[in-house]
PDB file of C-alpha atoms in Angstrom:
ATOM      1  CA  UNK A 824      97.225 127.260  88.429  1.00  0.00           C
ATOM      2  CA  UNK A 825      94.280 128.179  90.641  1.00  0.00           C
ATOM      3  CA  UNK A 826      94.229 128.389  94.440  1.00  0.00           C
ATOM      4  CA  UNK A 827      92.534 125.021  94.847  1.00  0.00           C
ATOM      5  CA  UNK A 828      95.271 123.185  92.960  1.00  0.00           C
ATOM      6  CA  UNK A 829      97.900 125.073  94.941  1.00  0.00           C
ATOM      7  CA  UNK A 830      96.360 123.791  98.165  1.00  0.00           C
ATOM      8  CA  UNK A 831      96.166 120.239  96.876  1.00  0.00           C
ATOM      9  CA  UNK A 832      99.776 120.256  95.686  1.00  0.00           C
ATOM     10  CA  UNK A 833     100.916 121.679  99.008  1.00  0.00           C
ATOM     11  CA  UNK A 834      99.051 118.901 100.804  1.00  0.00           C
ATOM     12  CA  UNK A 835     100.641 116.269  98.557  1.00  0.00           C
ATOM     13  CA  UNK A 836     104.139 117.720  98.979  1.00  0.00           C
ATOM     14  CA  UNK A 837     103.938 118.002 102.759  1.00  0.00           C
ATOM     15  CA  UNK A 838     102.086 114.715 103.158  1.00  0.00           C
ATOM     16  CA  UNK A 839     104.559 112.719 101.075  1.00  0.00           C
ATOM     17  CA  UNK A 840     107.461 114.487 102.750  1.00  0.00           C
ATOM     18  CA  UNK A 841     106.195 113.579 106.200  1.00  0.00           C
ATOM     19  CA  UNK A 842     105.580 109.998 105.070  1.00  0.00           C
ATOM     20  CA  UNK A 843     109.234 109.689 104.052  1.00  0.00           C
ATOM     21  CA  UNK A 844     110.259 111.368 107.310  1.00  0.00           C
ATOM     22  CA  UNK A 845     108.283 108.725 109.197  1.00  0.00           C
ATOM     23  CA  UNK A 846     109.822 105.869 107.184  1.00  0.00           C
ATOM     24  CA  UNK A 847     113.405 107.120 107.269  1.00  0.00           C
ATOM     25  CA  UNK A 848     113.292 108.596 110.768  1.00  0.00           C
ATOM     26  CA  UNK A 849     111.825 105.470 112.338  1.00  0.00           C
ATOM     27  CA  UNK A 850     114.353 103.408 110.383  1.00  0.00           C
ATOM     28  CA  UNK A 851     117.236 105.412 111.840  1.00  0.00           C
ATOM     29  CA  UNK A 852     115.761 105.222 115.349  1.00  0.00           C
ATOM     30  CA  UNK A 853     115.197 101.468 115.036  1.00  0.00           C
ATOM     31  CA  UNK A 854     118.758 100.928 113.845  1.00  0.00           C
ATOM     32  CA  UNK A 855     120.109 102.832 116.841  1.00  0.00           C
ATOM     33  CA  UNK A 856     117.775 101.315 119.440  1.00  0.00           C
ATOM     34  CA  UNK A 857     118.115  97.720 118.247  1.00  0.00           C
ATOM     35  CA  UNK A 858     121.493  97.547 116.496  1.00  0.00           C
ATOM     36  CA  UNK A 859     121.822  93.766 116.744  1.00  0.00           C
ATOM     37  CA  UNK A 860     118.275  92.697 115.855  1.00  0.00           C
ATOM     38  CA  UNK A 861     117.177  93.329 112.256  1.00  0.00           C
ATOM     39  CA  UNK A 862     113.794  91.724 112.862  1.00  0.00           C
ATOM     40  CA  UNK A 863     113.047  94.126 115.695  1.00  0.00           C
ATOM     41  CA  UNK A 864     114.230  97.023 113.542  1.00  0.00           C
ATOM     42  CA  UNK A 865     111.739  96.033 110.855  1.00  0.00           C
ATOM     43  CA  UNK A 866     108.946  95.711 113.410  1.00  0.00           C
ATOM     44  CA  UNK A 867     109.629  99.179 114.775  1.00  0.00           C
ATOM     45  CA  UNK A 868     109.888 100.653 111.268  1.00  0.00           C
ATOM     46  CA  UNK A 869     106.689  98.990 110.042  1.00  0.00           C
ATOM     47  CA  UNK A 870     104.622  99.980 113.078  1.00  0.00           C
ATOM     48  CA  UNK A 871     105.713 103.608 112.821  1.00  0.00           C
ATOM     49  CA  UNK A 872     104.893 103.624 109.109  1.00  0.00           C
ATOM     50  CA  UNK A 873     101.472 102.050 109.653  1.00  0.00           C
ATOM     51  CA  UNK A 874     100.520 104.595 112.305  1.00  0.00           C
ATOM     52  CA  UNK A 875     102.108 107.571 110.557  1.00  0.00           C
ATOM     53  CA  UNK A 876     100.518 106.839 107.193  1.00  0.00           C
ATOM     54  CA  UNK A 877      97.104 106.450 108.831  1.00  0.00           C
ATOM     55  CA  UNK A 878      97.391 109.870 110.463  1.00  0.00           C
ATOM     56  CA  UNK A 879      98.687 111.545 107.291  1.00  0.00           C
ATOM     57  CA  UNK A 880      95.754 110.246 105.243  1.00  0.00           C
ATOM     58  CA  UNK A 881      93.339 111.575 107.854  1.00  0.00           C
ATOM     59  CA  UNK A 882      95.111 114.957 107.855  1.00  0.00           C
ATOM     60  CA  UNK A 883      95.550 115.554 104.127  1.00  0.00           C
ATOM     61  CA  UNK A 884      92.826 113.380 102.596  1.00  0.00           C
ATOM     62  CA  UNK A 885      90.040 115.967 102.679  1.00  0.00           C
ATOM     63  CA  UNK A 886      92.293 118.460 100.837  1.00  0.00           C
ATOM     64  CA  UNK A 887      93.932 116.410  98.075  1.00  0.00           C
ATOM     65  CA  UNK A 888      92.700 112.862  98.506  1.00  0.00           C
ATOM     66  CA  UNK A 889      96.037 111.996 100.173  1.00  0.00           C
ATOM     67  CA  UNK A 890      97.415 110.092  97.199  1.00  0.00           C
ATOM     68  CA  UNK A 891     100.988 110.639  98.457  1.00  0.00           C
ATOM     69  CA  UNK A 892     102.082 108.322  95.644  1.00  0.00           C
ATOM     70  CA  UNK A 893     102.574 108.931  91.882  1.00  0.00           C
ATOM     71  CA  UNK A 894     101.264 105.445  91.054  1.00  0.00           C
ATOM     72  CA  UNK A 895      98.003 106.163  92.875  1.00  0.00           C
ATOM     73  CA  UNK A 896      97.662 109.540  91.125  1.00  0.00           C
ATOM     74  CA  UNK A 897      98.324 107.955  87.724  1.00  0.00           C
ATOM     75  CA  UNK A 898      95.775 105.219  88.430  1.00  0.00           C
ATOM     76  CA  UNK A 899      93.248 107.878  89.473  1.00  0.00           C
ATOM     77  CA  UNK A 900      93.783 109.667  86.150  1.00  0.00           C
ATOM     78  CA  UNK A 901      93.594 106.480  84.076  1.00  0.00           C
ATOM     79  CA  UNK A 902      90.363 105.410  85.735  1.00  0.00           C
ATOM     80  CA  UNK A 903      88.657 108.768  85.628  1.00  0.00           C
ATOM     81  CA  UNK A 904      89.717 110.265  82.295  1.00  0.00           C
ATOM     82  CA  UNK A 905      86.753 108.888  80.320  1.00  0.00           C
ATOM     83  CA  UNK A 906      84.209 109.300  83.079  1.00  0.00           C
ATOM     84  CA  UNK A 907      85.301 112.873  83.818  1.00  0.00           C
ATOM     85  CA  UNK A 908      86.258 112.008  87.378  1.00  0.00           C
ATOM     86  CA  UNK A 909      89.602 111.981  89.135  1.00  0.00           C
ATOM     87  CA  UNK A 910      92.634 114.010  88.102  1.00  0.00           C
ATOM     88  CA  UNK A 911      93.120 115.555  84.673  1.00  0.00           C
ATOM     89  CA  UNK A 912      96.403 115.166  82.779  1.00  0.00           C
ATOM     90  CA  UNK A 913      98.248 118.232  83.971  1.00  0.00           C
ATOM     91  CA  UNK A 914      97.119 117.617  87.545  1.00  0.00           C
ATOM     92  CA  UNK A 915      98.581 114.123  87.675  1.00  0.00           C
ATOM     93  CA  UNK A 916     101.926 115.478  86.467  1.00  0.00           C
ATOM     94  CA  UNK A 917     101.801 118.229  89.077  1.00  0.00           C
ATOM     95  CA  UNK A 918     100.824 115.749  91.805  1.00  0.00           C
ATOM     96  CA  UNK A 919     103.720 113.429  90.896  1.00  0.00           C
ATOM     97  CA  UNK A 920     106.201 116.317  90.886  1.00  0.00           C
ATOM     98  CA  UNK A 921     104.995 117.574  94.281  1.00  0.00           C
ATOM     99  CA  UNK A 922     105.130 114.067  95.743  1.00  0.00           C
ATOM    100  CA  UNK A 923     108.660 113.459  94.470  1.00  0.00           C
ATOM    101  CA  UNK A 924     109.981 116.774  95.788  1.00  0.00           C
ATOM    102  CA  UNK A 925     108.242 116.055  99.071  1.00  0.00           C
ATOM    103  CA  UNK A 926     109.904 112.651  99.265  1.00  0.00           C
ATOM    104  CA  UNK A 927     113.350 114.198  98.909  1.00  0.00           C
ATOM    105  CA  UNK A 928     112.639 116.907 101.485  1.00  0.00           C
ATOM    106  CA  UNK A 929     111.232 114.332 103.895  1.00  0.00           C
ATOM    107  CA  UNK A 930     114.471 112.347 103.802  1.00  0.00           C
ATOM    108  CA  UNK A 931     116.481 115.519 104.385  1.00  0.00           C
ATOM    109  CA  UNK A 932     114.300 116.384 107.381  1.00  0.00           C
ATOM    110  CA  UNK A 933     114.790 112.939 108.920  1.00  0.00           C
ATOM    111  CA  UNK A 934     118.550 113.150 108.367  1.00  0.00           C
ATOM    112  CA  UNK A 935     118.673 116.565 110.039  1.00  0.00           C
ATOM    113  CA  UNK A 936     116.654 115.413 113.064  1.00  0.00           C
ATOM    114  CA  UNK A 937     118.918 112.423 113.635  1.00  0.00           C
ATOM    115  CA  UNK A 938     122.147 114.264 112.783  1.00  0.00           C
ATOM    116  CA  UNK A 939     122.830 112.128 109.720  1.00  0.00           C
ATOM    117  CA  UNK A 940     124.746 113.603 106.792  1.00  0.00           C
ATOM    118  CA  UNK A 941     122.238 115.469 104.643  1.00  0.00           C
ATOM    119  CA  UNK A 942     124.227 114.954 101.452  1.00  0.00           C
ATOM    120  CA  UNK A 943     124.644 111.204 101.937  1.00  0.00           C
ATOM    121  CA  UNK A 944     123.304 108.834  99.298  1.00  0.00           C
ATOM    122  CA  UNK A 945     122.156 105.348 100.261  1.00  0.00           C
ATOM    123  CA  UNK A 946     124.423 102.373  99.653  1.00  0.00           C
ATOM    124  CA  UNK A 947     121.930  99.608 100.494  1.00  0.00           C
ATOM    125  CA  UNK A 948     121.511  97.469  97.377  1.00  0.00           C
ATOM    126  CA  UNK A 949     118.018  96.149  96.716  1.00  0.00           C
ATOM    127  CA  UNK A 950     118.233  94.113  93.544  1.00  0.00           C
ATOM    128  CA  UNK A 951     117.131  90.785  92.124  1.00  0.00           C
ATOM    129  CA  UNK A 952     113.942  89.266  90.756  1.00  0.00           C
ATOM    130  CA  UNK A 953     112.497  88.246  94.166  1.00  0.00           C
ATOM    131  CA  UNK A 954     112.628  91.822  95.480  1.00  0.00           C
ATOM    132  CA  UNK A 955     111.173  93.253  92.271  1.00  0.00           C
ATOM    133  CA  UNK A 956     108.357  90.700  92.410  1.00  0.00           C
ATOM    134  CA  UNK A 957     107.737  91.834  95.980  1.00  0.00           C
ATOM    135  CA  UNK A 958     107.319  95.415  94.748  1.00  0.00           C
ATOM    136  CA  UNK A 959     104.885  94.308  92.046  1.00  0.00           C
ATOM    137  CA  UNK A 960     102.782  92.476  94.641  1.00  0.00           C
ATOM    138  CA  UNK A 961     102.945  95.299  97.183  1.00  0.00           C
ATOM    139  CA  UNK A 962     101.918  98.004  94.706  1.00  0.00           C
ATOM    140  CA  UNK A 963      99.194  95.919  93.059  1.00  0.00           C
ATOM    141  CA  UNK A 964      97.606  95.246  96.428  1.00  0.00           C
ATOM    142  CA  UNK A 965      97.824  98.893  97.458  1.00  0.00           C
ATOM    143  CA  UNK A 966      96.076 100.130  94.305  1.00  0.00           C
ATOM    144  CA  UNK A 967      93.420  97.429  94.568  1.00  0.00           C
ATOM    145  CA  UNK A 968      92.662  98.270  98.207  1.00  0.00           C
ATOM    146  CA  UNK A 969      92.388 102.008  97.540  1.00  0.00           C
ATOM    147  CA  UNK A 970      90.030 101.831  94.585  1.00  0.00           C
ATOM    148  CA  UNK A 971      87.957  98.963  95.954  1.00  0.00           C
ATOM    149  CA  UNK A 972      87.201 101.096  98.999  1.00  0.00           C
ATOM    150  CA  UNK A 973      86.399 104.104  96.814  1.00  0.00           C
ATOM    151  CA  UNK A 974      84.067 102.088  94.574  1.00  0.00           C
ATOM    152  CA  UNK A 975      82.152 100.589  97.510  1.00  0.00           C
ATOM    153  CA  UNK A 976      81.792 103.938  99.291  1.00  0.00           C
ATOM    154  CA  UNK A 977      83.978 102.886 102.206  1.00  0.00           C
ATOM    155  CA  UNK A 978      86.438 105.744 101.896  1.00  0.00           C
ATOM    156  CA  UNK A 979      86.119 106.414 105.626  1.00  0.00           C
ATOM    157  CA  UNK A 980      88.102 103.217 106.123  1.00  0.00           C
ATOM    158  CA  UNK A 981      90.894 104.227 103.753  1.00  0.00           C
ATOM    159  CA  UNK A 982      93.241 105.646 106.386  1.00  0.00           C
ATOM    160  CA  UNK A 983      93.377 102.577 108.657  1.00  0.00           C
ATOM    161  CA  UNK A 984      93.058 100.122 105.761  1.00  0.00           C
ATOM    162  CA  UNK A 985      95.880 101.606 103.676  1.00  0.00           C
ATOM    163  CA  UNK A 986      98.063 102.044 106.750  1.00  0.00           C
ATOM    164  CA  UNK A 987      97.417  98.458 107.820  1.00  0.00           C
ATOM    165  CA  UNK A 988      98.097  97.117 104.342  1.00  0.00           C
ATOM    166  CA  UNK A 989     101.464  98.858 104.057  1.00  0.00           C
ATOM    167  CA  UNK A 990     102.376  97.840 107.593  1.00  0.00           C
ATOM    168  CA  UNK A 991     101.563  94.215 106.807  1.00  0.00           C
ATOM    169  CA  UNK A 992     103.301  94.332 103.432  1.00  0.00           C
ATOM    170  CA  UNK A 993     106.551  95.236 105.182  1.00  0.00           C
ATOM    171  CA  UNK A 994     106.466  91.624 106.326  1.00  0.00           C
ATOM    172  CA  UNK A 995     104.814  89.582 103.599  1.00  0.00           C
ATOM    173  CA  UNK A 996     106.739  91.044 100.650  1.00  0.00           C
ATOM    174  CA  UNK A 997     110.424  90.428 100.035  1.00  0.00           C
ATOM    175  CA  UNK A 998     111.030  94.112  99.242  1.00  0.00           C
ATOM    176  CA  UNK A 999     109.504  95.414 102.515  1.00  0.00           C
ATOM    177  CA  UNK A1000     106.882  97.227 100.452  1.00  0.00           C
ATOM    178  CA  UNK A1001     108.169 100.542  99.155  1.00  0.00           C
ATOM    179  CA  UNK A1002     105.172 100.547  96.727  1.00  0.00           C
ATOM    180  CA  UNK A1003     105.669 104.241  95.932  1.00  0.00           C
ATOM    181  CA  UNK A1004     108.052 105.927  93.439  1.00  0.00           C
ATOM    182  CA  UNK A1005     108.212 109.182  95.424  1.00  0.00           C
ATOM    183  CA  UNK A1006     109.066 107.338  98.631  1.00  0.00           C
ATOM    184  CA  UNK A1007     111.628 105.270  96.731  1.00  0.00           C
ATOM    185  CA  UNK A1008     113.354 108.405  95.451  1.00  0.00           C
ATOM    186  CA  UNK A1009     113.270 109.954  98.919  1.00  0.00           C
ATOM    187  CA  UNK A1010     114.795 106.878 100.551  1.00  0.00           C
ATOM    188  CA  UNK A1011     117.695 107.120  98.112  1.00  0.00           C
ATOM    189  CA  UNK A1012     118.922 110.130 100.109  1.00  0.00           C
ATOM    190  CA  UNK A1013     119.392 108.354 103.422  1.00  0.00           C
ATOM    191  CA  UNK A1014     122.306 105.965 103.889  1.00  0.00           C
ATOM    192  CA  UNK A1015     120.566 104.113 106.701  1.00  0.00           C
ATOM    193  CA  UNK A1016     118.497 101.023 107.419  1.00  0.00           C
ATOM    194  CA  UNK A1017     115.664 102.474 105.311  1.00  0.00           C
ATOM    195  CA  UNK A1018     117.761 103.548 102.319  1.00  0.00           C
ATOM    196  CA  UNK A1019     118.031 102.265  98.758  1.00  0.00           C
ATOM    197  CA  UNK A1020     121.048 102.833  96.544  1.00  0.00           C
ATOM    198  CA  UNK A1021     120.504 104.835  93.323  1.00  0.00           C
ATOM    199  CA  UNK A1022     121.279 101.869  91.064  1.00  0.00           C
ATOM    200  CA  UNK A1023     118.369  99.936  92.592  1.00  0.00           C
ATOM    201  CA  UNK A1024     115.820 102.740  92.174  1.00  0.00           C
ATOM    202  CA  UNK A1025     114.920 102.313  88.451  1.00  0.00           C
ATOM    203  CA  UNK A1026     114.120  98.631  88.924  1.00  0.00           C
ATOM    204  CA  UNK A1027     111.946  99.340  91.947  1.00  0.00           C
ATOM    205  CA  UNK A1028     110.025 102.097  90.173  1.00  0.00           C
ATOM    206  CA  UNK A1029     109.500  99.917  87.100  1.00  0.00           C
ATOM    207  CA  UNK A1030     108.148  97.139  89.323  1.00  0.00           C
ATOM    208  CA  UNK A1031     105.836  99.612  91.057  1.00  0.00           C
ATOM    209  CA  UNK A1032     104.444 100.790  87.716  1.00  0.00           C
ATOM    210  CA  UNK A1033     103.795  97.193  86.671  1.00  0.00           C
ATOM    211  CA  UNK A1034     102.188  96.455  90.018  1.00  0.00           C
ATOM    212  CA  UNK A1035      99.998  99.539  89.784  1.00  0.00           C
ATOM    213  CA  UNK A1036      98.764  98.480  86.343  1.00  0.00           C
ATOM    214  CA  UNK A1037      97.989  94.961  87.558  1.00  0.00           C
ATOM    215  CA  UNK A1038      96.159  96.289  90.607  1.00  0.00           C
ATOM    216  CA  UNK A1039      94.122  98.574  88.389  1.00  0.00           C
ATOM    217  CA  UNK A1040      93.181  95.733  86.048  1.00  0.00           C
ATOM    218  CA  UNK A1041      92.116  93.631  89.012  1.00  0.00           C
ATOM    219  CA  UNK A1042      89.912  96.284  90.543  1.00  0.00           C
ATOM    220  CA  UNK A1043      88.297  97.125  87.174  1.00  0.00           C
ATOM    221  CA  UNK A1044      87.445  93.448  86.732  1.00  0.00           C
ATOM    222  CA  UNK A1045      86.143  92.936  90.263  1.00  0.00           C
ATOM    223  CA  UNK A1046      84.306  96.239  90.581  1.00  0.00           C
ATOM    224  CA  UNK A1047      82.624  97.347  87.339  1.00  0.00           C
ATOM    225  CA  UNK A1048      81.901 101.053  87.325  1.00  0.00           C
ATOM    226  CA  UNK A1049      84.916 101.856  89.491  1.00  0.00           C
ATOM    227  CA  UNK A1050      85.797 104.767  87.182  1.00  0.00           C
ATOM    228  CA  UNK A1051      82.926 106.774  88.643  1.00  0.00           C
ATOM    229  CA  UNK A1052      84.642 106.638  92.026  1.00  0.00           C
ATOM    230  CA  UNK A1053      88.053 107.889  90.877  1.00  0.00           C
ATOM    231  CA  UNK A1054      87.593 111.269  92.559  1.00  0.00           C
ATOM    232  CA  UNK A1055      87.120 109.510  95.895  1.00  0.00           C
ATOM    233  CA  UNK A1056      90.650 108.074  96.055  1.00  0.00           C
ATOM    234  CA  UNK A1057      92.251 107.795  98.526  1.00  0.00           C
ATOM    235  CA  UNK A1058      89.783 109.779 100.650  1.00  0.00           C
ATOM    236  CA  UNK A1059      86.575 111.340  99.285  1.00  0.00           C
ATOM    237  CA  UNK A1060      87.143 115.006  98.495  1.00  0.00           C
ATOM    238  CA  UNK A1061      85.468 117.484  96.200  1.00  0.00           C
ATOM    239  CA  UNK A1062      88.049 119.899  94.790  1.00  0.00           C
ATOM    240  CA  UNK A1063      87.002 122.580  92.369  1.00  0.00           C
ATOM    241  CA  UNK A1064      87.823 121.226  88.908  1.00  0.00           C
ATOM    242  CA  UNK A1065      89.965 123.754  87.086  1.00  0.00           C
ATOM    243  CA  UNK A1066      90.260 123.963  83.358  1.00  0.00           C
ATOM    244  CA  UNK A1067      92.704 121.410  81.977  1.00  0.00           C
TER     245      UNK A1067
END
């Protein structure tokens, strides 16, 4: 593993960790500040996530692309593998591992800051076809937005656009838009407003994978030649390509 990949994996681990810290930490704060108003809690949580995700993409995008999401990394690999762009096989596995570890550490950090039990596991059930459909929709839209921007050379808009999409999807999807397996795993380790119980996690991740595939099919249909732009997701970056 060369130094460039080390830097990219570090960026993905820290970036995903901080994303989960933003989601979980703002969820805990919202629950404490507005204990009797779930709608206000969701507003506070979604606004913090929108702003935090925007900043994280700006910070880590030039290093790793700021995927911060195994579905996005897998889509990048699928699109670019024939065109020789995007991640190679071992990189996408490494990205996903770094993102997942980061998600767990991000939840632990939020729990420590708010003096919540570090070893607690979420008990909030998130099951049923409507919620899973919400995850399919949320993830499909996320993937479509990211690669449409890359294909049309509007990567400079990725940070606010992706942040705005996730912030909006908190409200227009029944699942409140997890749309990210690493974030889903991280949120399993916080028994708070933002948590998800372990039994609900496999269904959510399966829905996210389906949504990612549908989003990819949509963007390939709407934007022919999108494979050439795989290396520009989420933010244009030019890492040294190491031997696969």
